[in-house]
Coordinates of C-alpha atoms and ligand atoms in Angstrom, one line a residue:
M1 CA 0.0 0.0 0.0
T2 CA 1.3 3.4 -0.8
R3 CA 1.6 5.5 2.3
R4 CA -0.5 8.7 2.6
K5 CA 2.1 11.2 3.5
S6 CA 0.6 14.6 4.1
Q7 CA -0.2 15.6 7.7
R8 CA -3.8 15.0 8.8
V9 CA -5.7 15.3 12.0
I10 CA -8.2 12.7 13.3
T11 CA -10.5 13.9 16.0
G12 CA -11.8 11.6 18.6
I13 CA -12.8 11.8 22.3
P14 CA -10.2 12.7 24.9
G15 CA -9.6 9.4 26.7
S16 CA -6.5 9.4 28.9
P17 CA -4.1 12.4 29.0
G18 CA -0.6 12.4 27.8
I19 CA 1.2 12.7 24.5
A20 CA 2.5 9.7 22.6
I21 CA 4.7 10.1 19.6
G22 CA 5.5 6.9 17.6
T23 CA 4.6 4.6 14.8
A24 CA 1.2 3.0 14.5
Y25 CA 0.4 -0.6 15.1
V26 CA -2.9 -1.0 13.4
E27 CA -5.3 -3.9 14.2
R28 CA -8.5 -4.1 12.2
P29 CA -10.8 -7.0 11.9
I30 CA -9.3 -8.9 8.9
D31 CA -11.4 -10.4 6.1
I32 CA -9.9 -13.8 5.4
D33 CA -11.1 -15.5 2.3
P34 CA -9.4 -18.2 0.3
L35 CA -8.5 -17.5 -3.3
T36 CA -10.6 -20.5 -4.4
R37 CA -13.3 -22.4 -2.6
S38 CA -13.0 -25.8 -4.4
I39 CA -9.8 -27.7 -5.0
A40 CA -8.9 -30.5 -7.3
P41 CA -9.3 -33.9 -5.7
E42 CA -5.6 -34.7 -6.2
D43 CA -4.8 -31.5 -4.2
A44 CA -6.8 -32.6 -1.1
E45 CA -3.9 -34.2 0.8
A46 CA -1.7 -31.1 0.2
E47 CA -4.6 -28.9 1.4
V48 CA -4.9 -31.0 4.6
G49 CA -1.1 -30.5 4.9
R50 CA -1.5 -26.8 4.6
F51 CA -4.2 -26.9 7.2
Q52 CA -2.1 -29.0 9.6
A53 CA 0.8 -26.6 9.1
A54 CA -1.4 -23.7 10.2
V55 CA -2.6 -25.6 13.2
D56 CA 1.1 -26.4 14.1
A57 CA 2.0 -22.7 13.7
S58 CA -0.9 -21.7 15.9
K59 CA 0.4 -24.1 18.6
R60 CA 3.9 -22.8 18.5
Q61 CA 2.6 -19.2 18.7
L62 CA 0.4 -19.9 21.7
E63 CA 3.2 -21.7 23.5
V64 CA 5.4 -18.7 23.0
I65 CA 2.8 -16.4 24.4
R66 CA 2.0 -18.7 27.3
D67 CA 5.7 -18.5 28.3
R68 CA 5.8 -14.8 28.0
V69 CA 2.7 -14.2 30.2
A70 CA 3.9 -16.6 32.9
D71 CA 5.0 -13.8 35.2
L72 CA 2.2 -11.3 34.7
H73 CA 0.6 -10.1 37.9
V74 CA -2.6 -11.9 36.8
P75 CA -1.7 -15.6 36.2
E76 CA -4.8 -16.4 34.3
P77 CA -3.9 -15.5 30.8
R78 CA -1.7 -18.6 31.0
L79 CA -4.7 -20.7 31.9
I80 CA -6.6 -19.3 28.9
L81 CA -3.7 -20.1 26.7
D82 CA -3.6 -23.7 28.1
T83 CA -7.2 -24.1 27.2
H84 CA -6.6 -22.7 23.7
L85 CA -3.8 -25.2 23.2
L86 CA -6.1 -28.0 24.2
I87 CA -8.7 -26.8 21.7
L88 CA -6.0 -27.1 19.0
E89 CA -5.9 -30.8 19.7
D90 CA -9.6 -31.2 19.6
E91 CA -10.8 -34.0 17.2
M92 CA -14.1 -32.2 16.5
L93 CA -12.3 -29.1 15.3
I94 CA -9.2 -30.4 13.7
G95 CA -10.1 -33.9 12.6
E96 CA -13.5 -32.9 11.3
T97 CA -12.0 -30.1 9.3
A98 CA -9.4 -32.4 7.7
S99 CA -12.1 -34.9 6.8
T100 CA -14.2 -32.2 5.3
I101 CA -11.3 -31.0 3.1
R102 CA -10.9 -34.6 1.8
R103 CA -14.6 -35.4 1.5
E104 CA -15.8 -32.2 -0.2
T105 CA -12.5 -31.2 -1.8
I106 CA -12.7 -27.6 -0.6
A107 CA -10.2 -25.1 0.7
A108 CA -9.1 -25.4 4.3
E109 CA -10.6 -22.0 5.2
V110 CA -14.0 -23.0 3.9
A111 CA -13.8 -26.4 5.6
L112 CA -12.8 -24.8 8.9
R113 CA -15.7 -22.3 8.7
A114 CA -18.1 -25.2 8.1
T115 CA -16.8 -27.0 11.1
M116 CA -17.2 -23.9 13.2
D117 CA -20.8 -23.6 12.2
K118 CA -21.3 -27.2 13.5
V119 CA -19.4 -26.4 16.7
R120 CA -21.5 -23.4 17.3
A121 CA -24.7 -25.2 16.8
A122 CA -23.5 -27.9 19.2
F123 CA -22.6 -25.3 21.9
E124 CA -25.9 -23.5 21.5
S125 CA -27.8 -26.6 22.8
I126 CA -25.7 -26.6 26.1
T127 CA -27.9 -25.4 28.9
D128 CA -25.0 -24.5 31.3
D129 CA -24.3 -20.8 30.7
Y130 CA -20.6 -21.1 31.5
F131 CA -19.9 -24.0 29.1
R132 CA -22.1 -22.6 26.4
E133 CA -20.1 -19.4 26.3
R134 CA -16.8 -21.3 25.9
V135 CA -17.6 -21.4 22.2
N136 CA -15.9 -18.0 22.2
D137 CA -12.6 -19.7 23.0
V138 CA -13.1 -22.1 20.1
D139 CA -13.8 -19.1 17.9
Q140 CA -10.6 -17.4 18.9
V141 CA -8.6 -20.5 18.2
A142 CA -10.3 -20.9 14.8
E143 CA -9.5 -17.2 14.0
R144 CA -5.9 -17.8 14.7
I145 CA -5.7 -20.8 12.4
L146 CA -7.4 -18.7 9.7
R147 CA -4.9 -16.0 10.2
N148 CA -2.1 -18.5 9.8
L149 CA -3.7 -20.0 6.7
S150 CA -3.9 -16.5 5.2
G151 CA -0.3 -15.7 6.1
H152 CA -1.4 -13.1 8.8
V153 CA 1.0 -14.1 11.5
D154 CA 0.6 -12.8 15.0
G155 CA 2.5 -14.7 17.5
A156 CA 1.9 -12.7 20.7
S157 CA -0.6 -10.9 22.8
L158 CA -1.8 -7.5 21.7
A159 CA 0.5 -5.8 24.3
E160 CA 3.4 -7.7 22.9
R161 CA 2.5 -7.3 19.2
A162 CA 2.2 -3.6 19.7
Q163 CA 5.2 -3.2 21.9
G164 CA 6.9 0.2 21.3
H165 CA 4.0 1.5 19.1
V166 CA 0.9 3.5 19.3
I167 CA -2.0 1.0 19.1
V168 CA -4.7 1.8 16.5
H169 CA -7.6 -0.5 17.2
H170 CA -11.3 -0.9 16.4
D171 CA -12.3 -1.6 19.9
L172 CA -10.3 -2.5 23.0
T173 CA -12.0 -4.2 25.9
P174 CA -11.3 -3.2 29.5
A175 CA -9.7 -6.6 30.0
D176 CA -7.4 -6.1 27.0
T177 CA -6.5 -2.7 28.4
A178 CA -5.7 -4.1 31.8
L179 CA -2.8 -6.1 30.3
L180 CA -1.2 -3.0 28.6
R181 CA 1.7 -1.4 30.4
R182 CA 3.1 2.1 30.2
G183 CA 6.5 1.9 28.6
M184 CA 5.4 -1.2 26.8
V185 CA 2.9 0.5 24.5
M186 CA 3.0 4.2 23.9
G187 CA -0.8 4.9 23.7
F188 CA -3.9 3.9 21.9
V189 CA -6.6 5.2 19.7
T190 CA -9.9 3.3 19.1
D191 CA -12.7 3.7 16.6
T192 CA -15.3 3.1 19.3
G193 CA -15.8 4.1 22.9
G194 CA -16.8 7.0 25.1
K195 CA -15.2 9.2 27.7
T196 CA -16.2 7.2 30.7
S197 CA -16.0 3.7 29.3
H198 CA -14.1 1.3 31.5
T199 CA -11.4 1.0 28.8
V200 CA -10.7 4.7 29.3
I201 CA -10.8 4.4 33.0
M202 CA -8.2 1.6 32.9
A203 CA -6.0 3.6 30.5
R204 CA -6.0 6.6 32.9
S205 CA -5.1 4.4 35.8
L206 CA -2.2 2.9 33.9
E207 CA -1.3 6.4 32.7
I208 CA -1.4 5.4 29.1
P209 CA -2.4 8.2 26.7
A210 CA -5.6 7.4 24.8
V211 CA -8.0 8.8 22.3
V212 CA -11.3 6.9 21.8
G213 CA -14.4 7.1 19.6
A214 CA -12.3 8.3 16.7
T215 CA -14.6 6.4 14.3
S216 CA -12.4 5.9 11.3
A217 CA -8.9 5.6 12.9
T218 CA -8.3 2.1 11.7
A219 CA -9.4 3.1 8.2
D220 CA -7.4 6.3 8.1
I221 CA -4.1 5.3 9.7
D222 CA -1.7 3.0 7.9
E223 CA 0.4 0.5 9.6
G224 CA 3.7 2.0 10.5
A225 CA 2.6 5.6 10.0
M226 CA 4.1 8.2 12.3
V227 CA 1.5 9.4 14.7
I228 CA 1.2 12.0 17.5
L229 CA -1.5 11.1 19.9
D230 CA -2.7 13.9 22.3
G231 CA -4.9 12.2 24.8
A232 CA -6.1 15.3 26.6
A233 CA -7.1 17.0 23.4
G234 CA -8.6 13.8 21.8
V235 CA -6.7 14.2 18.6
V236 CA -4.3 12.1 16.6
I237 CA -2.0 13.7 14.0
V238 CA -1.0 11.3 11.3
D239 CA 2.2 11.7 9.3
P240 CA 3.0 15.0 11.0
D241 CA 5.3 17.5 9.4
E242 CA 8.6 18.3 11.0
S243 CA 7.5 21.5 12.7
T244 CA 4.4 19.8 14.3
L245 CA 6.6 17.0 15.5
E246 CA 9.0 19.4 17.1
D247 CA 6.1 21.3 18.7
Y248 CA 4.7 18.1 20.2
R249 CA 8.1 16.8 21.4
R250 CA 8.3 20.0 23.4
R251 CA 4.7 19.8 24.7
K252 CA 5.4 16.2 25.7
A253 CA 8.5 17.2 27.7
V254 CA 6.6 20.1 29.3
F255 CA 3.6 17.8 30.2
E256 CA 5.9 15.2 31.8
E257 CA 8.0 17.7 33.7
R258 CA 4.8 19.5 35.0
E259 CA 3.3 16.2 36.2
R260 CA 6.6 15.4 38.0
R261 CA 6.8 18.7 39.8
L262 CA 3.1 18.8 40.7
R263 CA 3.5 15.3 42.2
A264 CA 6.5 16.4 44.2
G265 CA 4.5 19.2 45.7
A266 CA 1.3 17.3 46.4
Q267 CA 1.8 15.9 49.9
K268 CA 0.1 18.6 51.9
P269 CA -3.6 18.3 52.7
A270 CA -5.9 20.2 50.3
F271 CA -7.6 23.4 51.5
T272 CA -9.6 25.9 49.5
R273 CA -8.4 29.5 49.4
D274 CA -10.6 30.3 52.3
G275 CA -9.3 27.4 54.4
V276 CA -12.0 24.7 54.0
R277 CA -10.6 21.2 54.0
V278 CA -11.5 19.1 51.0
H279 CA -10.5 15.4 50.9
L280 CA -9.1 14.2 47.6
H281 CA -9.1 10.4 47.3
A282 CA -7.8 8.1 44.6
N283 CA -9.8 5.7 42.5
L284 CA -7.9 2.4 42.1
E285 CA -8.2 -0.3 39.5
L286 CA -5.2 -2.5 40.4
P287 CA -3.8 -3.0 43.9
Q288 CA -0.3 -2.0 42.7
E289 CA -1.5 1.5 42.1
A290 CA -1.9 2.2 45.8
E291 CA 1.7 3.4 45.9
L292 CA 1.0 5.9 43.1
A293 CA -2.0 7.2 45.2
V294 CA 0.3 7.8 48.1
A295 CA 2.9 9.5 45.9
C296 CA 0.2 11.8 44.5
G297 CA -0.9 12.9 48.0
A298 CA -4.2 11.0 48.1
D299 CA -6.1 11.3 51.4
G300 CA -7.2 7.7 51.0
I301 CA -8.7 5.3 48.4
G302 CA -12.1 6.6 47.5
M303 CA -13.0 3.6 45.4
F304 CA -11.1 0.4 44.6
R305 CA -12.8 -1.2 41.6
T306 CA -12.3 -4.8 42.6
E307 CA -13.7 -6.2 39.4
F308 CA -10.3 -5.9 37.7
L309 CA -9.1 -8.6 40.0
F310 CA -11.6 -10.9 38.5
M311 CA -10.8 -10.2 34.8
N312 CA -8.4 -12.0 32.4
R313 CA -8.8 -15.3 34.2
R314 CA -10.8 -18.5 33.9
D315 CA -11.5 -19.0 37.6
L316 CA -12.6 -16.8 40.4
P317 CA -10.0 -15.3 42.8
T318 CA -10.0 -17.2 46.1
E319 CA -10.6 -15.5 49.4
D320 CA -6.9 -15.7 50.2
E321 CA -6.0 -14.1 46.9
Q322 CA -8.5 -11.3 47.4
Y323 CA -7.4 -10.8 51.0
A324 CA -3.8 -10.4 49.8
A325 CA -4.8 -7.8 47.2
Y326 CA -7.0 -5.8 49.7
R327 CA -4.3 -6.0 52.3
T328 CA -1.7 -4.7 49.9
V329 CA -3.9 -1.6 49.3
V330 CA -4.8 -1.1 53.0
E331 CA -1.2 -1.4 54.1
A332 CA 0.1 0.9 51.4
M333 CA -2.3 3.6 52.5
G334 CA -0.6 3.7 56.0
G335 CA -3.7 4.5 58.1
R336 CA -5.6 6.5 55.4
P337 CA -9.0 4.9 54.7
A338 CA -9.3 2.4 51.9
T339 CA -12.8 2.2 50.3
I340 CA -13.2 -1.2 48.7
R341 CA -16.1 -1.4 46.3
T342 CA -17.7 -4.8 46.1
L343 CA -17.7 -6.6 42.7
D344 CA -19.3 -4.5 40.0
I345 CA -19.4 -6.7 36.9
G346 CA -21.8 -6.6 34.0
G347 CA -22.4 -3.8 31.6
D348 CA -19.1 -3.4 29.7
K349 CA -17.1 -5.3 32.3
L350 CA -17.5 -9.0 31.5
L351 CA -15.5 -11.7 33.2
S352 CA -15.0 -15.4 33.1
P353 CA -16.3 -17.6 34.5
A354 CA -18.7 -15.2 36.0
D355 CA -19.9 -14.2 32.6
R356 CA -23.6 -14.3 32.1
P357 CA -25.5 -15.2 29.0
S358 CA -25.8 -12.3 26.7
E359 CA -28.5 -9.9 27.9
A360 CA -30.5 -7.6 25.6
N361 CA -29.7 -4.6 27.8
P362 CA -26.6 -5.5 29.8
A363 CA -26.4 -2.0 31.5
L364 CA -29.9 -2.6 32.8
G365 CA -29.2 -6.3 33.6
L366 CA -27.7 -8.4 36.2
R367 CA -24.9 -6.0 37.2
A368 CA -23.0 -5.2 40.3
I369 CA -24.9 -5.7 43.6
R370 CA -27.7 -7.5 41.8
Y371 CA -25.3 -10.0 40.6
C372 CA -23.6 -10.4 44.0
L373 CA -26.9 -10.9 45.8
K374 CA -27.7 -13.6 43.3
E375 CA -24.4 -15.3 43.9
P376 CA -24.1 -15.3 47.7
A377 CA -21.2 -17.7 47.8
L378 CA -19.1 -15.5 45.5
F379 CA -20.2 -12.4 47.4
R380 CA -19.4 -13.8 50.9
T381 CA -16.0 -14.9 49.7
Q382 CA -15.3 -11.2 48.8
L383 CA -16.9 -9.9 52.0
R384 CA -14.8 -12.2 54.1
A385 CA -11.6 -11.1 52.3
I386 CA -12.5 -7.5 52.9
L387 CA -13.3 -7.9 56.5
R388 CA -10.0 -9.8 57.0
A389 CA -8.1 -7.0 55.3
A390 CA -9.8 -4.5 57.7
Q391 CA -7.5 -5.7 60.5
H392 CA -4.6 -3.9 58.7
G393 CA -6.1 -0.4 58.6
P394 CA -9.3 1.5 58.1
V395 CA -11.6 0.0 55.5
R396 CA -14.9 1.1 54.1
I397 CA -17.2 -1.1 52.0
L398 CA -18.9 0.6 49.1
V399 CA -21.8 -1.1 47.4
P400 CA -22.3 -0.4 43.6
L401 CA -25.6 0.1 41.7
V402 CA -27.9 0.2 44.7
S403 CA -31.3 1.2 43.6
G404 CA -33.0 1.5 47.0
V405 CA -32.9 0.7 50.7
E406 CA -33.8 -3.0 50.3
E407 CA -30.5 -3.8 48.5
L408 CA -28.6 -2.0 51.2
R409 CA -30.3 -4.1 53.9
L410 CA -29.7 -7.3 52.0
T411 CA -26.0 -6.4 51.6
K412 CA -25.6 -5.5 55.3
A413 CA -27.1 -8.9 56.1
E414 CA -24.5 -10.6 53.9
I415 CA -21.8 -8.6 55.6
E416 CA -23.1 -9.8 58.9
T417 CA -23.2 -13.4 57.7
A418 CA -19.6 -13.1 56.5
R419 CA -18.6 -11.5 59.9
Q420 CA -20.2 -14.4 61.8
S421 CA -18.6 -17.0 59.7
L422 CA -15.2 -15.4 60.5
A423 CA -16.1 -15.2 64.2
A424 CA -16.9 -18.9 64.1
E425 CA -13.3 -19.4 63.0
G426 CA -12.0 -17.3 65.8
F427 CA -11.5 -14.0 63.9
T428 CA -13.2 -10.9 65.2
A429 CA -13.4 -8.5 62.2
P430 CA -13.2 -4.8 63.1
A431 CA -16.1 -2.5 62.4
V432 CA -16.3 -1.2 58.9
E433 CA -18.5 1.6 57.5
V434 CA -20.9 0.6 54.7
G435 CA -21.7 3.1 52.0
V436 CA -23.6 3.1 48.8
M437 CA -22.9 4.3 45.3
I438 CA -25.5 6.8 44.2
E439 CA -25.5 6.0 40.5
V440 CA -29.1 4.9 39.8
P441 CA -31.5 7.8 39.6
G442 CA -33.9 5.9 41.8
A443 CA -31.3 5.9 44.6
A444 CA -30.8 9.6 44.2
L445 CA -34.5 10.1 44.6
V446 CA -34.5 8.2 47.8
A447 CA -31.2 9.5 49.1
D448 CA -33.0 10.7 52.3
L449 CA -34.1 7.2 53.0
L450 CA -30.7 5.7 52.2
A451 CA -29.0 8.2 54.3
R452 CA -30.7 6.8 57.4
E453 CA -29.0 3.4 56.9
A454 CA -25.9 4.0 54.9
D455 CA -22.7 5.4 56.6
F456 CA -21.7 7.4 53.5
F457 CA -22.5 8.0 49.9
S458 CA -20.4 7.9 46.8
L459 CA -21.7 9.7 43.7
G460 CA -21.1 7.5 40.7
T461 CA -21.7 10.1 38.2
N462 CA -20.5 8.0 35.2
D463 CA -23.5 5.8 35.6
L464 CA -25.8 8.4 37.1
I465 CA -25.4 10.4 33.8
Q466 CA -25.8 7.3 31.8
Y467 CA -29.0 6.2 33.5
S468 CA -30.6 9.7 34.1
L469 CA -30.0 10.9 30.6
A470 CA -30.4 7.5 28.9
I471 CA -27.0 7.6 27.2
D472 CA -24.8 4.6 26.8
R473 CA -21.5 5.8 28.3
G474 CA -19.5 3.6 25.9
N475 CA -21.2 4.6 22.7
E476 CA -19.4 7.2 20.7
E477 CA -22.5 8.0 18.6
V478 CA -24.3 9.5 21.6
A479 CA -21.2 10.8 23.4
Y480 CA -22.2 14.4 22.5
L481 CA -25.2 14.0 24.8
Y482 CA -23.2 12.7 27.7
E483 CA -23.3 15.9 29.8
P484 CA -22.3 16.2 33.5
M485 CA -23.7 19.7 33.5
H486 CA -27.2 18.8 32.3
P487 CA -29.6 20.7 34.6
A488 CA -31.1 17.3 35.6
M489 CA -27.7 16.2 36.9
L490 CA -27.2 19.4 38.9
R491 CA -30.6 18.8 40.5
L492 CA -29.8 15.2 41.3
L493 CA -26.4 16.1 42.8
K494 CA -28.0 18.8 44.9
M495 CA -30.8 16.4 46.1
V496 CA -28.2 13.9 47.2
L497 CA -25.9 16.4 48.9
D498 CA -28.8 18.1 50.7
A499 CA -30.2 14.7 52.0
A500 CA -26.8 13.6 53.2
A501 CA -26.2 17.0 54.9
V502 CA -29.5 16.7 56.8
A503 CA -28.5 13.2 58.0
G504 CA -24.9 14.2 58.7
R505 CA -23.5 11.7 56.1
R506 CA -20.3 12.2 54.1
V507 CA -20.6 12.3 50.4
N508 CA -17.8 11.4 48.0
L509 CA -17.9 11.8 44.2
C510 CA -16.0 9.1 42.3
G511 CA -17.1 9.5 38.7
E512 CA -14.8 10.8 36.0
M513 CA -16.1 14.4 36.3
G514 CA -14.4 14.5 39.7
G515 CA -11.0 14.8 38.1
E516 CA -12.0 17.8 35.9
A517 CA -11.1 21.2 37.4
Q518 CA -13.8 23.0 35.5
Y519 CA -16.5 21.4 37.6
L520 CA -14.7 22.0 41.0
P521 CA -16.4 25.4 41.9
V522 CA -19.9 24.2 41.1
L523 CA -19.4 21.0 43.0
L524 CA -17.9 22.7 46.0
G525 CA -20.8 25.2 45.9
L526 CA -23.3 22.4 46.0
G527 CA -21.7 21.2 49.2
L528 CA -19.3 18.5 48.1
R529 CA -16.2 18.1 50.3
E530 CA -14.8 14.8 49.2
I531 CA -13.8 13.8 45.6
S532 CA -12.2 10.7 44.3
M533 CA -10.3 10.6 41.0
H534 CA -7.4 9.0 39.2
A535 CA -4.3 9.3 41.4
A536 CA -2.4 11.2 38.8
Q537 CA -5.1 14.0 38.8
I538 CA -4.8 14.7 42.5
P539 CA -1.8 17.0 42.4
R540 CA -3.3 19.3 39.8
M541 CA -6.7 19.4 41.5
K542 CA -5.0 20.3 44.8
R543 CA -3.6 23.4 43.1
W544 CA -6.9 24.3 41.7
L545 CA -8.6 23.9 45.1
S546 CA -6.1 26.3 46.7
A547 CA -7.3 29.0 44.3
I548 CA -11.1 28.6 44.8
D549 CA -13.2 30.0 47.6
I550 CA -16.4 28.5 49.0
D551 CA -18.5 31.7 49.0
T552 CA -18.0 32.4 45.3
S553 CA -18.5 28.7 44.6
K554 CA -21.9 28.8 46.4
K555 CA -22.9 31.7 44.2
I556 CA -21.8 29.9 41.1
A557 CA -23.8 26.8 42.0
A558 CA -26.9 28.9 42.8
K559 CA -26.7 30.6 39.4
A560 CA -26.0 27.3 37.6
L561 CA -29.1 25.8 39.1
T562 CA -31.2 28.5 37.4
L563 CA -30.0 27.8 33.9
A564 CA -32.1 25.8 31.4
T565 CA -29.9 23.9 29.1
A566 CA -26.8 21.8 29.4
K567 CA -24.9 24.2 27.1
E568 CA -25.8 27.2 29.2
V569 CA -24.7 25.5 32.4
R570 CA -21.5 24.2 30.8
D571 CA -20.5 27.6 29.3
Y572 CA -21.3 29.4 32.5
V573 CA -19.6 26.9 34.8
S574 CA -16.4 26.6 32.7
S575 CA -16.0 30.4 32.4
A576 CA -16.6 30.8 36.1
A577 CA -14.0 28.1 36.8
A578 CA -11.5 29.7 34.4
S579 CA -11.4 32.8 36.6
F580 CA -9.8 30.7 39.4
E581 CA -7.3 29.1 37.2
P582 CA -4.0 28.8 39.0
P583 CA -0.8 29.7 37.1
T584 CA 0.0 26.9 34.7
T585 CA 3.6 27.7 34.7
L586 CA 5.8 26.2 37.5
D587 CA 9.2 27.8 37.5
G588 CA 9.0 28.5 33.9
I589 CA 7.4 25.1 33.0
Ligands
PEP601 C1 -19.5 5.6 38.3 O1 -20.5 5.0 37.7 O2 -19.5 6.8 38.3 C2 -18.5 4.8 38.9 C3 -17.5 5.5 39.6 O3 -18.4 3.5 38.8 P1 -17.9 2.8 37.4 O4 -17.3 3.8 36.5 O5 -17.0 1.7 37.8 O6 -19.2 2.2 36.9
MG602 MG1 -20.7 2.9 38.2

């Protein structure tokens, strides 16, 4: 393919901040079709040989990957690869395809597809959800064989294949993203996705620059093209000219130096300009990030998304494994509170083997606390692990997707059961606070009732926006409607903060908007005093806080509440915030 050489800009949605400059590793769904469908009978044996060679190549590739992932912090990719290697020996897949090539004298690709149709039909009749869904593994193995048949060779995991490059991908799952590492890949751009999708959240945690929802990135960017990815601006510049490159090299250096200096100065507690203490906590996706939270001056962990411990594996983490992970976090925080959110799977976060059959509306389906209450054994295992970790420092339990008081009561009963089972083994668990995520509009509407029985609230604005405004948070087509400053959102936030204030309950906000300085004055003005965000955002937000005063913030919130449209509120709030902007230069940087 001839390379398009002139500089062009692809605009997407800002995902994770940071600048990446490098060459593109493009992965698009490939269309694999044999040149001919039928073959001459005398060529059948050679065709079977070609098929077997592709199977053998697949085997060698999977063995190499399995060895490479052996020391990952999540051991389970190795187990998946073992399963895939076993599938490569399966008579129904391999033997049946070879027989079809001979019997029907057709190309290996066509025969393999015919076999896959039969395999899928067989899996569909399985009643057990878990086993039925394993057909996906067979699909992935067949896809690899097809790639080898067509000469598309990829012998490693995505992170390894794309090592040293900027990934250009149609759609990365949160689980794919969890395996990426800063320094290993430079950044990524995807065709799909929204600003608060879990893929983006994971990228921010790992501090990997990302642009999502760029629609045509895989179509417009050639493999190996030079790209500049600006995660904060949501743009990708392809085949940049020399002066643009020079400009972005400088911006990248400035960004990194500024982050380093901000971090170095972030250890002091945060106060507004008029001396009101505001607690800034870190959101955590992986236990190892607790150290980053401390380095960035977090007052505690505001939300540990434990579901990432359950991803990229075949089995469920045991109680001891979970206990070790929670303990790591609690100990790293050195006496500062660690809020551990109970398993929030479903929606865009799917796991194995806890995966459920496909649901028509996963975001409205068996997600989060609903799932846990339906799987008491799994839930109690997690609760026991959390209660055990609480002996090492202050722990709070946070319950996701609560829609009303009943779910809170049921959860408390489960916590009590877990506590008693530990007591029966001679372990007395310390007291832990139990709070609820306010992320379902129904919960916000009954916040006064919840406040009587919950120790604290955490505003999950990512979902609260999704559910209140009926906008799929991962869908780039409706991303333009995803608006934290919608008047409906302001009213809901006010309702929750007021109800909590009456009951004397603390309120944290842990959605992505909490890390955006433009919203700080209005949130403070509504009464918020605790915010949880990606650790890396804390130093910058502390600087902003020190420039804002509460009196003015209250006036800004009062005025914002009178405005009629999201655009009016957004324009007003961001210009009001800009008047507080602390100097962006730090000693000339
Ligand atoms: C939220 O919904 O705002 C939230 C913090 O939870 P998650 O993003 O994990 O759904
Ligand atoms: Mg949520």
